[in-house]
Short mmCIF file of C-alpha atoms in Angstrom, two decimals:
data_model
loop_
_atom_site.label_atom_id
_atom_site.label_comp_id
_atom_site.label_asym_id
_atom_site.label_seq_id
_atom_site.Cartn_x
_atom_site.Cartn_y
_atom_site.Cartn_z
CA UNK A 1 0.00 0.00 0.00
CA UNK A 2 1.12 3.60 -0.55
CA UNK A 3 0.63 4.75 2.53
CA UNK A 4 2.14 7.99 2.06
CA UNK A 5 -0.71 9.19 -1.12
CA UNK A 6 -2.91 7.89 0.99
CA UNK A 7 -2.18 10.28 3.92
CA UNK A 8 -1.62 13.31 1.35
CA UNK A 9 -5.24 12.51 0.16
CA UNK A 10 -6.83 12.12 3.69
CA UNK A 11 -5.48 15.60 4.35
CA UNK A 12 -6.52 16.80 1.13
CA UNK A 13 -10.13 15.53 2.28
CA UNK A 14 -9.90 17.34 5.81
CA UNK A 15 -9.02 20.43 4.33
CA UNK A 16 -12.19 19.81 2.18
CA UNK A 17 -14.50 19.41 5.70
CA UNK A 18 -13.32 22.72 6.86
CA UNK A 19 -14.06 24.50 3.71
CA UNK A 20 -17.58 23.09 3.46
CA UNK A 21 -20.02 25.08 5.24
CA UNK A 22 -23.10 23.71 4.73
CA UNK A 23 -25.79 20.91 6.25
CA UNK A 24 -24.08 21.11 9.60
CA UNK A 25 -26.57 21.07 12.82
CA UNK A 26 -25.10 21.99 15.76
CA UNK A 27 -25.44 19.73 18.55
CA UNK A 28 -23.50 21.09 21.75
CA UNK A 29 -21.95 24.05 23.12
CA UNK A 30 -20.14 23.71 26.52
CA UNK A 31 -17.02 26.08 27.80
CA UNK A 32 -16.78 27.75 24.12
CA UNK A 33 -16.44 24.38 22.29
CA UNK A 34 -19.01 23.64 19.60
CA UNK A 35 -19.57 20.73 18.31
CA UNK A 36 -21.76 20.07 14.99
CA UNK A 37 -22.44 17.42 13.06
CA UNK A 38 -23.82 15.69 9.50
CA UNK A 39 -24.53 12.40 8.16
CA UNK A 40 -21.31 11.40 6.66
CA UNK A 41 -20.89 9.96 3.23
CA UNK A 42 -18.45 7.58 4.09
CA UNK A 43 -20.70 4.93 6.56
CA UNK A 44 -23.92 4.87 8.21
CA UNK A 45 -22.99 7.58 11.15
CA UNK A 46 -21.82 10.98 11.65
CA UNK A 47 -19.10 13.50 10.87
CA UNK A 48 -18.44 15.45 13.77
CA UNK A 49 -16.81 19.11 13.41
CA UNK A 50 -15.61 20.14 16.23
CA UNK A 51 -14.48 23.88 17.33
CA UNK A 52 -12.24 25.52 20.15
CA UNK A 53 -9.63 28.65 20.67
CA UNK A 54 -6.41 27.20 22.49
CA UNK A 55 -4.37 29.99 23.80
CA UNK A 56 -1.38 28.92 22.65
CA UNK A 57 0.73 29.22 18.77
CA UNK A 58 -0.33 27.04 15.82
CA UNK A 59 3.05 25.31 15.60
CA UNK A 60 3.18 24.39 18.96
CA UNK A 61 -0.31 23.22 19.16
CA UNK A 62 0.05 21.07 15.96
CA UNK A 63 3.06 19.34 17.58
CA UNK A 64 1.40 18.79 21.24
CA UNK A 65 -1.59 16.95 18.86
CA UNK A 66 0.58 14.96 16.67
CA UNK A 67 3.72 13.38 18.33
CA UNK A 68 2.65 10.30 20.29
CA UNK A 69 4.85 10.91 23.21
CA UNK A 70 2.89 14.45 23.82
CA UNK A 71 -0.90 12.64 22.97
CA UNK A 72 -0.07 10.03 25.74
CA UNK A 73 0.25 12.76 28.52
CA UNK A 74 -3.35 14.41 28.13
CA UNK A 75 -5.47 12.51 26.26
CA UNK A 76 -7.91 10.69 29.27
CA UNK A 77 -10.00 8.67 26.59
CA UNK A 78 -6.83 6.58 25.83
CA UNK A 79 -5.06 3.70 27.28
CA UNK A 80 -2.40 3.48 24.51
CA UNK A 81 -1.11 5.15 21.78
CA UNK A 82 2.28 3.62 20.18
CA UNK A 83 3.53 4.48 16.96
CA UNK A 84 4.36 1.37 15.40
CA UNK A 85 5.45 2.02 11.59
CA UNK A 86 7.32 5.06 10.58
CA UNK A 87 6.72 5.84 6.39
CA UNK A 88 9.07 9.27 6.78
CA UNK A 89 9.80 11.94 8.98
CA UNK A 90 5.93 13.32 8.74
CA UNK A 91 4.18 10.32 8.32
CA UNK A 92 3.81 7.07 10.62
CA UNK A 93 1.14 4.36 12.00
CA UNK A 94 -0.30 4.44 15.46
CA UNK A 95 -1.65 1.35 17.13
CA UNK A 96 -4.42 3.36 19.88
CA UNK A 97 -6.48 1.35 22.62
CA UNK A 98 -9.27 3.52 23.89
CA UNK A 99 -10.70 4.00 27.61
CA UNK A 100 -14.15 2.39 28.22
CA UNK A 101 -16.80 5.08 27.83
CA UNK A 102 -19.99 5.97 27.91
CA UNK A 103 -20.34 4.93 32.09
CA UNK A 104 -18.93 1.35 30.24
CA UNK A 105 -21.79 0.68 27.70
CA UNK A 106 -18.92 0.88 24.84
CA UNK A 107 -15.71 -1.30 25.61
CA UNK A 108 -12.10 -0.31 24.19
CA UNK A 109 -11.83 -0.57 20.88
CA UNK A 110 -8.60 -0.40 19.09
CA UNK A 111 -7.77 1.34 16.10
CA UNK A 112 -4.29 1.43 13.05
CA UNK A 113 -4.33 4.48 11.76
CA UNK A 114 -2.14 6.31 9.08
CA UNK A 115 -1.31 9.85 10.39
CA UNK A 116 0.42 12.81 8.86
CA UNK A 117 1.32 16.18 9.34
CA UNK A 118 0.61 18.82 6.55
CA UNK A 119 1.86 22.53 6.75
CA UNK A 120 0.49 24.97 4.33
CA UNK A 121 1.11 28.31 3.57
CA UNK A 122 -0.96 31.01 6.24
CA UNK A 123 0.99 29.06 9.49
CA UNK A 124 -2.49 26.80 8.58
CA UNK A 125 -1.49 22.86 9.77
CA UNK A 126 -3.39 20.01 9.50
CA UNK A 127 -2.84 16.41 10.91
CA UNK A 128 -4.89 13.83 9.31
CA UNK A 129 -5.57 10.34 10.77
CA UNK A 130 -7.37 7.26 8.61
CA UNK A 131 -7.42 3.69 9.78
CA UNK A 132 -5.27 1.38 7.46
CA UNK A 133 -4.74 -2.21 7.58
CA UNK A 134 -1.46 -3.18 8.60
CA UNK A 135 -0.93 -6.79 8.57
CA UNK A 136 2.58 -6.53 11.82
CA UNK A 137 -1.01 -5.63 13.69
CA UNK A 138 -4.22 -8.08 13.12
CA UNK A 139 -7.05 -7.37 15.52
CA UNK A 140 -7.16 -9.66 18.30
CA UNK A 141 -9.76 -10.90 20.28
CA UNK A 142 -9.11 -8.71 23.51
CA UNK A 143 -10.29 -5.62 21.71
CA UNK A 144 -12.95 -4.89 18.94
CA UNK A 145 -11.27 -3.30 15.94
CA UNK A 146 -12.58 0.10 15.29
CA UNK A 147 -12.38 2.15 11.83
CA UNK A 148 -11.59 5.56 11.75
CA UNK A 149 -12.60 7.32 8.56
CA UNK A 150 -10.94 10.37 7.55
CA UNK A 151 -10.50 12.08 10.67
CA UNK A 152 -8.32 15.29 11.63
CA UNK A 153 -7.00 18.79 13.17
CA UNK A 154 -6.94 21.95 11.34
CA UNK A 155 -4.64 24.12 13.30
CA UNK A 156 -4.68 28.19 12.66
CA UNK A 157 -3.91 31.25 13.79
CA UNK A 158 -6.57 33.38 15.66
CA UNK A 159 -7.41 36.13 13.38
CA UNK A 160 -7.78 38.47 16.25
CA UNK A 161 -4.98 36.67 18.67
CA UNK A 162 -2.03 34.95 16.14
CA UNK A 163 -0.58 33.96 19.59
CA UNK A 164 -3.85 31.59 20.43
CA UNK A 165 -4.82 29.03 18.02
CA UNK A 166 -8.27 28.05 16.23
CA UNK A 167 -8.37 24.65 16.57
CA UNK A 168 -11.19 22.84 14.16
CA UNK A 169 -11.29 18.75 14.26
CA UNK A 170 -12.98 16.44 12.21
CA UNK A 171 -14.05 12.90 13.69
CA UNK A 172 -16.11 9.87 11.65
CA UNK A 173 -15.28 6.80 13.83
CA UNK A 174 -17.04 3.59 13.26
CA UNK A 175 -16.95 1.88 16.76
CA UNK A 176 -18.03 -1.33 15.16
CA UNK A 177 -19.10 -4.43 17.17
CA UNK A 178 -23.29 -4.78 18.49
CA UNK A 179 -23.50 -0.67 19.25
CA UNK A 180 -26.63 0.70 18.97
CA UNK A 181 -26.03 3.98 16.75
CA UNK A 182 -28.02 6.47 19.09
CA UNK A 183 -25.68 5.00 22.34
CA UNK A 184 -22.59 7.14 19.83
CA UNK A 185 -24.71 9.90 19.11
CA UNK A 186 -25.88 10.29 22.50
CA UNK A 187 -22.52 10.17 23.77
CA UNK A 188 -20.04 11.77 21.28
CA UNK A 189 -20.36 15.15 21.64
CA UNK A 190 -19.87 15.42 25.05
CA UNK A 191 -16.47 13.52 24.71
CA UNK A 192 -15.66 15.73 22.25
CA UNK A 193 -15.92 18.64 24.22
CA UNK A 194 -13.64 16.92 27.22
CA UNK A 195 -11.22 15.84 24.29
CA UNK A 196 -10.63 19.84 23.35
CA UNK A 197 -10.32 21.03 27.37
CA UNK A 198 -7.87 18.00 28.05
CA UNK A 199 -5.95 19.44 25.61
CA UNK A 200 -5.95 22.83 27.03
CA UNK A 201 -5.34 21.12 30.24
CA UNK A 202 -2.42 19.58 28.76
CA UNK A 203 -0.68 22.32 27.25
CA UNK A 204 -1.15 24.23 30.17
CA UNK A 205 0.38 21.51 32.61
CA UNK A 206 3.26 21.32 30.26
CA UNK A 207 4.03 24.74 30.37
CA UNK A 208 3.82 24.79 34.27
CA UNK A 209 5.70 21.38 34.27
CA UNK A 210 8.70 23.55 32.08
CA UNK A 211 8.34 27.10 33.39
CA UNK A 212 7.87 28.18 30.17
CA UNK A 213 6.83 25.50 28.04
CA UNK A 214 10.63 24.86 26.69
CA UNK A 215 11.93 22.02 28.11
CA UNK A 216 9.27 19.64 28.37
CA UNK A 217 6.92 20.39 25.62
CA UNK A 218 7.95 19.64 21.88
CA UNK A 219 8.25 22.63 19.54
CA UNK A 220 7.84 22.43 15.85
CA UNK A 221 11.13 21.09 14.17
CA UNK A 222 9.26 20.26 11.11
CA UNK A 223 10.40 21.85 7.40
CA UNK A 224 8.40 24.71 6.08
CA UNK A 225 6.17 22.84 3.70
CA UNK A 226 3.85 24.05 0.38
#
């Protein structure tokens, strides 16, 4: 498989999400995080859009989101998150065990996915994420395979602020095994909301952890990219 056009295409398709403004019904606000949704086109669920303001620079927001050692620290809904292939020095597979949720009505599920980091021109990043099958890693019985669909971040400067960050994310997850759809749809949103403030969290625990957010958090050592 060429996994590397297929992450330049996924991105390509997350870029397309943010530019498309219509059919999307929003279905919660909480502590300045909307999240909306539509039917997607790719199974029989939803694409989620979700939006936040992190006070902190794009570059250094796109970097706490995308290197696995920096996702581990924050992120409460997982138990794992290993990069297990790596395609080049933007591009890699991540093997990622989930937490129980929903109060335990959905069990970890484990996911391969394909990530990459983009940078385009206007400081504008995005990190896309699609599940891939990657034969080192079969599903095993401990854990229900899940399927991400093209999923992402779209990290940009805040018009108003360029020190804080918009941060936009794009989720279609098929959780797979005997769920009833409306259990997800009940349920999503609200962990998308706690998966934006954990990452403020984060960042800001970093930054304490460092002083200044030097030492311990990653900065971006990527090259400028078209």
């Amino acid at each position: 498989m060429d996994y590397k056009a297929l992450a330049q295409q996924t991105a390509q398709e997350i870029l397309g999400y943010n530019q498309d403004t219509s059919g999307w019904k929003v279905v919660k606000i909480s502590k300045k995080v909307t999240v909306s949704s539509k039917p997607s086109k790719k199974f029989h669920g939803n694409l989620y859009r979700v939006e936040g303001v992190i006070p902190e620079p794009t570059c250094k927001l796109s970097d706490f989101l995308y290197k696995p050692e920096n996702r581990v620290t924050w992120d409460k809904a997982l138990k794992m998150y290993n990069m297990v292939h790596k395609v080049d020095l933007d591009t890699f597979i991540c093997h990622t065990i989930t937490q129980s949720f929903a109060m335990g009505s959905i069990s970890p599920r484990d996911f391969i996915d394909l990530v990459y980091f983009k940078r385009y021109e206007g400081n504008l990043n995005v990190i896309s994420s699609k599940s891939v099958d990657f034969p080192a890693f079969p599903p095993s019985s401990n854990y229900i395979r899940g399927y991400n669909h093209a999923c992402g971040y779209v990290c940009s400067p805040l018009q108003e602020n360029p020190a804080h960050s918009k941060l936009v994310m794009f989720v279609q997850t098929e959780m797979r095994g005997k769920l009833s759809p409306s259990i997800v749809e009940a349920t999503m949103p609200s962990n998308l909301v706690s998966f934006i403030l954990n990452a403020k969290d984060g960042i800001k625990t970093c930054k304490a952890a460092s002083g200044h957010g030097h030492q311990h958090c990653a900065h971006s050592s990527f090259p400028k990219k078209k």
